[in-house]
Short mmCIF file of C-alpha atoms in Angstrom, two decimals:
data_model
loop_
_atom_site.label_atom_id
_atom_site.label_comp_id
_atom_site.label_asym_id
_atom_site.label_seq_id
_atom_site.Cartn_x
_atom_site.Cartn_y
_atom_site.Cartn_z
CA MET A 1 -48.18 100.33 231.08
CA SER A 2 -44.54 100.39 232.18
CA ILE A 3 -41.72 97.97 232.91
CA SER A 4 -42.60 98.21 236.60
CA ASP A 5 -46.21 97.25 235.82
CA ASN A 6 -45.03 94.21 233.88
CA LEU A 7 -42.65 93.12 236.64
CA LEU A 8 -45.30 93.47 239.35
CA VAL A 9 -47.20 90.49 237.94
CA LEU A 10 -44.19 88.34 237.02
CA ASP A 11 -44.92 85.94 239.89
CA GLU A 12 -48.37 85.30 238.38
CA GLN A 13 -47.13 84.31 234.92
CA GLU A 14 -47.88 80.73 233.94
CA ILE A 15 -44.96 78.95 232.29
CA LYS A 16 -46.36 77.25 229.20
CA GLY A 17 -45.14 74.13 227.48
CA VAL A 18 -45.38 75.72 224.03
CA ASN A 19 -42.69 77.91 222.52
CA LEU A 20 -43.84 81.38 221.52
CA VAL A 21 -42.34 84.66 220.36
CA ASN A 22 -45.00 87.26 219.63
CA HIS A 23 -42.94 90.45 219.67
CA PHE A 24 -39.79 92.05 218.27
CA LEU A 25 -39.04 89.22 215.81
CA PRO A 26 -40.14 89.97 212.20
CA PHE A 27 -40.06 86.37 210.97
CA ARG A 28 -41.37 83.00 212.06
CA SER A 29 -40.38 79.40 211.37
CA GLN A 30 -42.42 79.58 208.15
CA THR A 31 -42.06 83.01 206.51
CA SER A 32 -42.49 82.26 202.82
CA GLY A 33 -44.59 84.30 200.42
CA LEU A 34 -44.10 87.76 201.90
CA ASP A 35 -46.39 90.40 200.39
CA PHE A 36 -44.49 93.66 200.72
CA GLU A 37 -47.34 95.68 199.18
CA ALA A 38 -49.64 94.48 201.96
CA ILE A 39 -46.94 95.22 204.54
CA ALA A 40 -46.50 98.69 203.04
CA GLY A 41 -50.25 99.29 203.19
CA SER A 42 -50.39 98.41 206.87
CA ILE A 43 -47.42 100.67 207.65
CA LEU A 44 -48.85 103.57 205.59
CA LYS A 45 -52.12 103.28 207.50
CA ALA A 46 -50.15 103.88 210.72
CA ALA A 47 -47.90 106.58 209.23
CA LEU A 48 -50.73 108.60 207.65
CA GLN A 49 -53.12 107.78 210.53
CA LYS A 50 -55.84 106.92 208.03
CA ARG A 51 -57.93 103.81 207.50
CA LEU A 52 -60.73 102.80 205.18
CA GLU A 53 -64.28 103.47 206.28
CA LYS A 54 -65.94 100.39 207.71
CA GLY A 55 -67.24 98.18 204.93
CA SER A 56 -65.16 99.84 202.21
CA THR A 57 -63.77 97.47 199.60
CA LEU A 58 -62.04 97.85 196.28
CA GLU A 59 -65.30 97.01 194.52
CA SER A 60 -67.33 99.55 196.50
CA PHE A 61 -64.68 102.20 195.85
CA LYS A 62 -64.85 101.51 192.11
CA SER A 63 -68.62 101.99 192.14
CA TYR A 64 -68.30 105.17 194.18
CA PHE A 65 -65.62 106.56 191.87
CA PHE A 66 -67.52 105.97 188.63
CA GLU A 67 -70.71 107.33 190.15
CA SER A 68 -68.95 110.59 191.04
CA LEU A 69 -67.10 110.67 187.70
CA GLN A 70 -70.08 110.28 185.38
CA TYR A 71 -71.07 113.94 185.76
CA LYS A 72 -67.56 115.06 184.74
CA LEU A 73 -67.18 112.90 181.63
CA THR A 74 -68.27 114.34 178.31
CA ASP A 75 -67.98 110.91 176.68
CA GLN A 76 -69.36 108.03 178.78
CA GLU A 77 -67.89 105.51 176.36
CA VAL A 78 -64.42 106.03 177.88
CA GLN A 79 -65.55 104.45 181.17
CA PRO A 80 -64.66 100.88 180.09
CA LEU A 81 -61.21 102.13 179.09
CA ILE A 82 -60.72 103.81 182.49
CA GLU A 83 -61.86 100.64 184.22
CA LYS A 84 -59.38 98.59 182.21
CA MET A 85 -56.52 101.03 182.97
CA TYR A 86 -57.01 101.19 186.73
CA PHE A 87 -59.15 98.28 187.92
CA ASP A 88 -58.24 95.28 185.77
CA ASP A 89 -55.77 92.66 187.02
CA ASN A 90 -56.67 93.19 190.70
CA ALA A 91 -56.43 96.96 190.24
CA ALA A 92 -52.73 96.81 189.38
CA GLY A 93 -52.96 100.21 187.65
CA LEU A 94 -54.60 101.83 190.67
CA PHE A 95 -51.75 100.84 192.98
CA LYS A 96 -49.28 102.60 190.68
CA VAL A 97 -51.07 105.96 191.02
CA SER A 98 -50.16 106.85 194.61
CA PRO A 99 -48.84 104.96 197.66
CA GLU A 100 -51.93 105.67 199.77
CA PHE A 101 -53.99 103.24 197.65
CA LEU A 102 -51.92 100.47 199.27
CA ILE A 103 -54.09 100.97 202.36
CA PHE A 104 -56.56 98.77 200.47
CA LYS A 105 -54.07 95.94 200.97
CA SER A 106 -53.48 96.53 204.68
CA ALA A 107 -55.95 93.81 205.65
CA GLN A 108 -53.74 91.28 203.84
CA ALA A 109 -50.93 92.18 206.24
CA GLU A 110 -52.90 90.35 208.93
CA ALA A 111 -51.77 87.09 207.35
CA SER A 112 -49.20 85.47 209.64
CA THR A 113 -46.42 85.72 207.06
CA ASN A 114 -46.81 89.50 206.83
CA LYS A 115 -48.11 90.77 210.16
CA HIS A 116 -44.94 90.25 212.19
CA ILE A 117 -42.86 92.41 209.85
CA ALA A 118 -45.61 95.04 209.74
CA GLN A 119 -45.91 94.98 213.54
CA VAL A 120 -42.22 95.78 214.05
CA PHE A 121 -42.22 98.68 211.59
CA ILE A 122 -45.55 100.06 212.81
CA GLY A 123 -43.95 100.13 216.26
CA PHE A 124 -41.11 102.18 214.80
CA ILE A 125 -43.60 104.65 213.29
CA CYS A 126 -45.80 104.97 216.38
CA ASN A 127 -42.84 105.53 218.70
CA SER A 128 -41.12 108.02 216.39
CA GLY A 129 -43.37 110.99 217.08
CA ARG A 130 -42.83 111.90 213.43
CA SER A 131 -45.61 113.47 211.36
CA PHE A 132 -45.94 112.13 207.84
CA LEU A 133 -47.34 114.75 205.52
CA LYS A 134 -50.18 114.16 203.09
CA LEU A 135 -48.80 112.57 199.93
CA SER A 136 -48.47 114.72 196.83
CA SER A 137 -48.04 112.46 193.83
CA GLU A 138 -47.64 114.05 190.41
CA VAL A 139 -50.81 112.76 188.79
CA ASN A 140 -52.97 113.65 185.81
CA PHE A 141 -56.55 114.94 185.97
CA LEU A 142 -58.12 111.50 186.00
CA GLU A 143 -55.76 110.18 188.64
CA GLN A 144 -56.41 113.27 190.77
CA GLU A 145 -60.08 112.30 190.68
CA LEU A 146 -59.14 108.82 191.87
CA VAL A 147 -57.03 110.22 194.72
CA GLU A 148 -59.74 112.65 195.85
CA ALA A 149 -62.42 109.96 195.73
CA PHE A 150 -60.20 107.64 197.75
CA GLN A 151 -59.42 110.27 200.38
CA GLN A 152 -63.15 110.75 200.90
CA ARG A 153 -63.38 107.07 201.84
CA LEU A 154 -60.74 107.39 204.55
CA THR A 155 -61.26 108.14 208.21
CA ASP A 156 -58.83 109.17 210.94
CA CYS A 157 -57.21 106.52 213.09
CA LYS A 158 -54.30 106.35 215.49
CA GLU A 159 -52.50 103.23 216.64
CA ASP A 160 -50.98 103.06 220.10
CA PRO A 161 -47.53 101.45 220.08
CA VAL A 162 -47.54 97.90 221.41
CA GLU A 163 -43.77 97.54 221.45
CA SER A 164 -40.97 99.80 222.60
CA PRO A 165 -38.43 99.41 219.76
CA TYR A 166 -35.71 96.87 220.49
CA LEU A 167 -33.29 98.82 218.28
CA PRO A 168 -34.00 102.55 218.76
CA PHE A 169 -31.28 103.56 216.31
CA MET A 170 -32.89 101.45 213.60
CA ALA A 171 -36.38 102.70 214.47
CA GLU A 172 -35.29 106.33 214.11
CA LEU A 173 -33.60 105.71 210.77
CA PHE A 174 -36.56 103.73 209.42
CA ALA A 175 -39.01 106.55 210.22
CA GLN A 176 -36.60 109.07 208.70
CA ASP A 177 -36.07 107.03 205.53
CA LEU A 178 -39.77 106.28 205.09
CA GLY A 179 -40.55 109.98 205.47
CA PHE A 180 -37.98 110.79 202.78
CA LEU A 181 -39.36 108.17 200.39
CA LEU A 182 -42.92 109.42 200.83
CA GLU A 183 -41.74 112.83 199.63
CA HIS A 184 -41.03 111.01 196.34
CA PRO A 185 -44.15 108.81 195.92
CA GLY A 186 -43.24 107.45 192.49
CA TYR A 187 -39.78 106.41 193.66
CA PHE A 188 -41.33 104.83 196.75
CA LEU A 189 -43.71 102.74 194.65
CA ASP A 190 -40.89 101.62 192.36
CA ASN A 191 -38.71 100.59 195.30
CA LEU A 192 -41.05 99.53 198.09
CA ARG A 193 -40.14 95.82 197.86
CA VAL A 194 -36.43 96.64 197.92
CA PHE A 195 -36.92 99.09 200.81
CA PHE A 196 -38.88 96.76 203.08
CA SER A 197 -36.75 93.74 202.16
CA LEU A 198 -33.61 95.74 203.00
CA TYR A 199 -34.91 96.99 206.32
CA THR A 200 -36.29 93.59 207.32
CA PHE A 201 -32.86 92.06 206.79
CA MET A 202 -30.93 94.95 208.41
CA TYR A 203 -33.21 94.93 211.46
CA SER A 204 -33.12 91.13 211.85
CA SER A 205 -29.34 91.09 211.50
CA GLN A 206 -28.71 93.87 213.99
CA LEU A 207 -31.23 92.32 216.40
CA ALA A 208 -29.22 89.09 216.29
CA LEU A 209 -25.93 90.94 216.81
CA ASN A 210 -27.34 92.92 219.77
CA ILE A 211 -29.50 90.28 221.46
CA ASN A 212 -26.89 89.27 224.05
CA ASP A 213 -25.63 92.79 224.77
CA TRP A 214 -28.53 93.74 227.02
CA THR A 215 -26.46 95.69 229.58
CA GLU A 216 -26.53 98.78 227.34
CA LYS A 217 -28.59 100.47 224.65
CA PRO A 218 -28.12 98.75 221.26
CA VAL A 219 -25.84 100.24 218.61
CA SER A 220 -25.10 99.31 215.01
CA LYS A 221 -22.64 96.40 215.11
CA PRO A 222 -20.10 95.71 212.33
CA LEU A 223 -21.44 93.41 209.61
CA PHE A 224 -19.38 93.38 206.43
CA PHE A 225 -20.80 93.13 202.92
CA ILE A 226 -19.26 93.14 199.45
CA LEU A 227 -20.82 94.25 196.18
CA ASP A 228 -22.31 91.28 194.35
CA THR A 229 -19.89 91.98 191.48
CA GLU A 230 -16.78 91.70 193.68
CA LYS A 231 -14.55 88.73 194.39
CA ALA A 232 -14.40 87.45 197.98
CA SER A 233 -10.74 86.54 198.34
CA LEU A 234 -9.66 84.50 201.36
CA GLU A 235 -7.56 87.27 202.90
CA ARG A 236 -10.67 89.43 203.45
CA ASN A 237 -11.39 88.02 206.91
CA GLN A 238 -14.14 90.49 207.83
CA VAL A 239 -16.06 89.56 204.69
CA ARG A 240 -15.39 85.83 205.01
CA GLU A 241 -16.49 85.67 208.67
CA ALA A 242 -19.55 87.94 208.48
CA PHE A 243 -22.23 85.42 207.49
CA ARG A 244 -20.92 82.67 209.77
CA HIS A 245 -20.86 85.08 212.72
CA LEU A 246 -24.37 86.34 211.94
CA ARG A 247 -25.81 82.83 211.67
CA ILE A 248 -24.31 81.84 215.03
CA LYS A 249 -25.84 84.92 216.67
CA ALA A 250 -29.22 84.15 215.07
CA PHE A 251 -29.45 80.96 217.15
CA ASP A 252 -29.89 83.11 220.28
CA LEU A 253 -32.82 85.15 218.94
CA PHE A 254 -35.68 82.76 219.61
CA PRO A 255 -34.46 81.54 223.04
CA VAL A 256 -33.90 85.02 224.50
CA LEU A 257 -37.06 86.56 223.01
CA SER A 258 -39.11 83.54 224.09
CA MET A 259 -37.95 84.06 227.68
CA LEU A 260 -38.60 87.81 227.39
CA GLU A 261 -42.27 87.16 226.58
CA TYR A 262 -42.84 86.17 230.23
CA LEU A 263 -41.42 89.46 231.53
CA ASN A 264 -43.92 91.41 229.38
CA GLN A 265 -47.32 90.17 230.59
CA PRO A 266 -47.97 87.79 227.67
CA LYS A 267 -51.67 87.40 228.52
CA ASP A 268 -52.34 91.14 228.50
CA LYS A 269 -52.44 92.32 224.89
CA LYS A 270 -52.67 95.95 226.03
CA ALA A 271 -49.50 95.76 228.11
CA LYS A 272 -46.62 97.49 226.35
CA LYS A 273 -43.73 95.18 225.50
CA PHE A 274 -40.17 96.23 226.34
CA PRO A 275 -36.73 94.99 225.23
CA LEU A 276 -34.53 93.03 227.64
CA TRP A 277 -31.94 95.81 227.78
CA LYS A 278 -34.61 98.25 228.96
CA PHE A 279 -35.55 95.88 231.78
CA PHE A 280 -31.94 95.71 232.92
CA LEU A 281 -31.34 99.46 232.77
CA GLU A 282 -34.61 100.33 234.55
CA ILE A 283 -34.15 97.75 237.31
CA ASN A 284 -30.66 99.15 237.91
CA GLU A 285 -32.19 102.61 238.42
CA MET A 286 -34.58 101.36 241.14
CA ASP A 287 -33.91 101.92 244.82
CA ALA A 288 -32.37 99.04 246.77
CA LEU A 289 -35.68 97.75 248.19
CA GLN A 290 -37.44 97.72 244.80
CA ARG A 291 -34.46 96.10 243.14
CA ASN A 292 -34.28 93.36 245.78
CA ASN A 293 -37.99 92.61 245.34
CA VAL A 294 -37.58 92.39 241.56
CA ASN A 295 -34.55 90.14 241.93
CA GLU A 296 -36.56 87.81 244.18
CA SER A 297 -39.24 87.62 241.49
CA LEU A 298 -36.60 86.86 238.84
CA ILE A 299 -35.25 84.01 240.99
CA LYS A 300 -38.73 82.51 241.48
CA PHE A 301 -39.45 82.85 237.77
CA CYS A 302 -36.20 81.10 236.84
CA GLU A 303 -36.98 78.26 239.28
CA ARG A 304 -40.42 77.73 237.70
CA TYR A 305 -39.02 78.15 234.19
CA ARG A 306 -36.38 75.47 234.71
CA GLU A 307 -38.81 73.14 236.49
CA LYS A 308 -41.41 73.39 233.69
CA ARG A 309 -38.74 72.57 231.10
CA LYS A 310 -37.40 69.70 233.25
CA LEU A 311 -33.99 71.27 233.85
CA PRO A 312 -32.16 70.71 237.15
CA PRO A 313 -32.43 73.60 239.64
CA PHE A 314 -29.48 75.77 240.52
CA GLU A 315 -28.10 75.10 243.98
CA GLU A 316 -27.67 78.82 244.56
CA TYR A 317 -28.79 81.90 242.68
CA PRO A 318 -26.77 85.10 242.30
CA GLN A 319 -28.09 88.28 243.91
CA THR A 320 -27.36 90.97 241.31
CA THR A 321 -29.76 91.85 238.50
CA LYS A 322 -27.06 91.44 235.88
CA GLU A 323 -26.18 87.93 237.03
CA LEU A 324 -29.85 86.93 237.34
CA ILE A 325 -30.72 88.04 233.81
CA GLU A 326 -27.61 86.20 232.64
CA VAL A 327 -28.93 83.05 234.37
CA LEU A 328 -32.31 83.48 232.66
CA SER A 329 -30.60 83.93 229.30
CA ILE A 330 -28.43 80.85 229.86
CA THR A 331 -31.53 78.85 230.86
CA ALA A 332 -33.37 79.87 227.68
CA LYS A 333 -30.41 78.91 225.51
CA GLU A 334 -30.08 75.61 227.36
CA ILE A 335 -33.74 74.82 226.68
CA PHE A 336 -33.46 75.49 222.96
CA GLY A 337 -29.90 74.31 222.48
CA THR A 338 -30.24 70.69 223.60
CA LYS A 339 -29.95 68.56 220.48
CA GLY A 340 -32.66 66.02 219.79
CA THR A 341 -35.38 68.01 221.56
CA ASN A 342 -38.48 69.60 220.07
CA GLN A 343 -37.28 73.00 221.28
CA ASN A 344 -33.99 72.61 219.44
CA ASP A 345 -35.88 71.67 216.26
CA VAL A 346 -38.03 74.80 216.62
CA ASN A 347 -34.97 77.00 217.01
CA ASN A 348 -33.30 75.44 213.98
CA ARG A 349 -36.42 76.15 211.90
CA TYR A 350 -36.33 79.80 212.94
CA VAL A 351 -32.69 80.17 211.97
CA ASN A 352 -33.38 78.43 208.65
CA ALA A 353 -36.30 80.81 208.03
CA PHE A 354 -33.99 83.77 208.62
CA VAL A 355 -31.35 82.40 206.24
CA ASN A 356 -33.72 81.16 203.53
CA GLU A 357 -36.55 83.72 203.62
CA ILE A 358 -35.16 86.97 205.04
CA ALA A 359 -31.51 86.84 203.93
CA PRO A 360 -31.40 85.20 200.46
CA HIS A 361 -31.07 88.49 198.55
CA PHE A 362 -27.99 89.29 200.63
CA VAL A 363 -26.12 85.96 200.65
CA GLN A 364 -24.02 84.32 197.93
CA VAL A 365 -21.71 81.30 197.92
CA ARG A 366 -18.20 82.32 196.88
CA GLY A 367 -15.98 79.24 196.44
CA ARG A 368 -13.56 78.59 199.29
CA SER A 369 -14.80 81.68 201.13
CA GLY A 370 -18.19 79.99 201.52
CA ARG A 371 -21.29 82.10 202.07
CA VAL A 372 -20.68 85.84 202.18
CA LEU A 373 -22.97 88.84 202.57
CA THR A 374 -23.47 90.76 199.35
CA ILE A 375 -25.43 93.79 198.23
CA SER A 376 -26.72 94.27 194.70
CA GLN A 377 -26.71 97.49 192.69
CA ASP A 378 -30.45 98.02 193.27
CA TYR A 379 -30.04 97.80 197.03
CA LEU A 380 -26.89 99.94 196.98
CA LEU A 381 -28.54 102.72 194.96
CA LEU A 382 -31.56 102.79 197.28
CA LEU A 383 -29.30 102.77 200.33
CA THR A 384 -27.28 105.63 198.83
CA ASN A 385 -30.38 107.75 198.21
CA LEU A 386 -31.66 107.07 201.73
CA ALA A 387 -28.28 107.93 203.25
CA ILE A 388 -28.11 111.26 201.40
CA GLY A 389 -31.78 111.99 202.09
CA SER A 390 -32.89 115.58 201.66
CA ARG A 391 -29.32 116.81 201.09
CA LYS A 392 -28.03 117.44 197.59
CA GLN A 393 -24.80 115.50 198.10
CA VAL A 394 -22.51 114.20 200.85
CA GLN A 395 -18.84 113.37 201.19
CA PHE A 396 -18.08 109.73 200.47
CA GLN A 397 -16.81 109.08 204.00
CA GLU A 398 -20.03 110.54 205.39
CA LEU A 399 -22.00 108.28 203.06
CA LEU A 400 -20.15 105.24 204.44
CA GLN A 401 -20.94 106.40 207.97
CA GLU A 402 -24.64 106.58 207.07
CA PHE A 403 -24.40 103.03 205.69
CA ARG A 404 -22.84 101.84 208.95
CA LYS A 405 -25.58 103.52 210.99
CA ARG A 406 -28.05 101.31 209.12
CA GLY A 407 -26.01 98.14 209.71
CA VAL A 408 -24.20 97.88 206.36
CA TRP A 409 -20.39 97.92 206.63
CA PHE A 410 -17.72 97.67 203.90
CA ASP A 411 -13.98 97.02 203.99
CA ARG A 412 -11.47 99.17 202.10
CA GLN A 413 -11.65 97.08 198.91
CA SER A 414 -15.43 97.37 198.76
CA GLU A 415 -15.25 101.11 199.43
CA GLN A 416 -13.11 101.51 196.32
CA ALA A 417 -15.50 99.30 194.33
CA ILE A 418 -18.42 101.50 195.43
CA ILE A 419 -16.64 104.65 194.26
CA ARG A 420 -15.94 103.07 190.87
CA PHE A 421 -19.57 101.99 190.51
CA LEU A 422 -20.95 105.41 191.47
CA GLU A 423 -18.52 107.10 189.09
CA ARG A 424 -19.73 104.90 186.22
CA ILE A 425 -23.31 106.05 186.71
CA GLY A 426 -22.23 109.69 187.05
CA ASN A 427 -23.08 110.23 190.72
CA VAL A 428 -19.61 111.23 191.91
CA GLU A 429 -17.82 114.55 191.95
CA ARG A 430 -14.14 114.04 192.75
CA MET A 431 -12.31 117.10 194.13
CA SER A 432 -9.04 115.21 194.68
CA ASP A 433 -7.77 111.65 194.94
CA SER A 434 -8.44 111.46 198.69
CA GLY A 435 -11.69 109.90 199.88
CA ASP A 436 -12.69 113.01 201.86
CA ALA A 437 -12.79 115.06 198.66
CA VAL A 438 -15.18 112.70 196.86
CA TYR A 439 -18.83 113.81 196.89
CA VAL A 440 -21.79 111.57 196.04
CA ARG A 441 -25.12 112.78 194.66
CA LYS A 442 -28.58 111.15 194.76
CA THR A 443 -30.04 109.47 191.70
CA LEU A 444 -33.42 111.13 192.31
#
């Protein structure tokens, strides 16, 4: 399925009265109670291209494991102790052995609060073309038996990507960072909630900042944070304005993505879904006849879209693709921006879900500066390790550039605070007083 395939049936799309966004957005109007272990399990299933055999459950695996183990135990009385260590408390001990056991939890990612985040990141993995090697956790003899028994209950699977990533730069970095973490399974397990929480926020934020810039491929846009131990003085305009600017941009997410659903064959679940910017760029590459036909379809769609939502028709439509997509975008924002309407209430709930459920770990109220974006030491250390990756160390300025690639920007004051923090924990080698001569090492 291609963009052209989706556009060919645009005239057939029924404009519905309900408001839906099924793709590209990792949160919904009610996104409480996220289970990042379940999300991780679903993503690992796609990354490792392995799933549980049909009918396999945690209970059936336990029976299978002890049945295979009984011939290797010299003292059968230790079995209750092993069961307590690895299978009590919903198998909490088992999930600390190796990340692949999280595949047991992948079914829980089908819950509405989890599946939208998993869907976005699975799309990143499937489109990356990256191979994720078999995990090699450092385990003891007994845990090796658990791992081998589990791997015998897995079967090959491959998921076809449903979405073309809206933010290719973020998709590439996510696949790279996940691959790095899986080379350190213990560190991954210790930090999986921080990792997926960080990427969910970074992706959602950069999606909001890029949603209206559909005439070109998305790039990381400036979004300024401070360390949660810093003061947010009033003269730091970039810091003071960051959250307000982000929240304003978030109001355009649901309207634009809701309109985009109709361009992507919403009734056909097998049809690949493409970002708005890809539509614009591909239509612009068409020959004049094709482009004119598409533009006619866009005009008819906009007429039906406005009529269904009881908006007055335009007296005259523009003739260029850029202007027509702009008209569609304006129409969507008009539908969801009219105060006192159900659509406006829906949009407000989505923005509130972003602020209250996706962003709370990254927002603090700082007196007269109001709400500012902050990053804690746990998130900063993980981000630092991801940015350095497989290298031993990097120059501090290169580290900051890696942060910016991932959507995390700092002003000069915060840069100095980061150096002081990293020096305190012994991760910095300073060659001179200039920033270019400061090298930062991983904590791994």
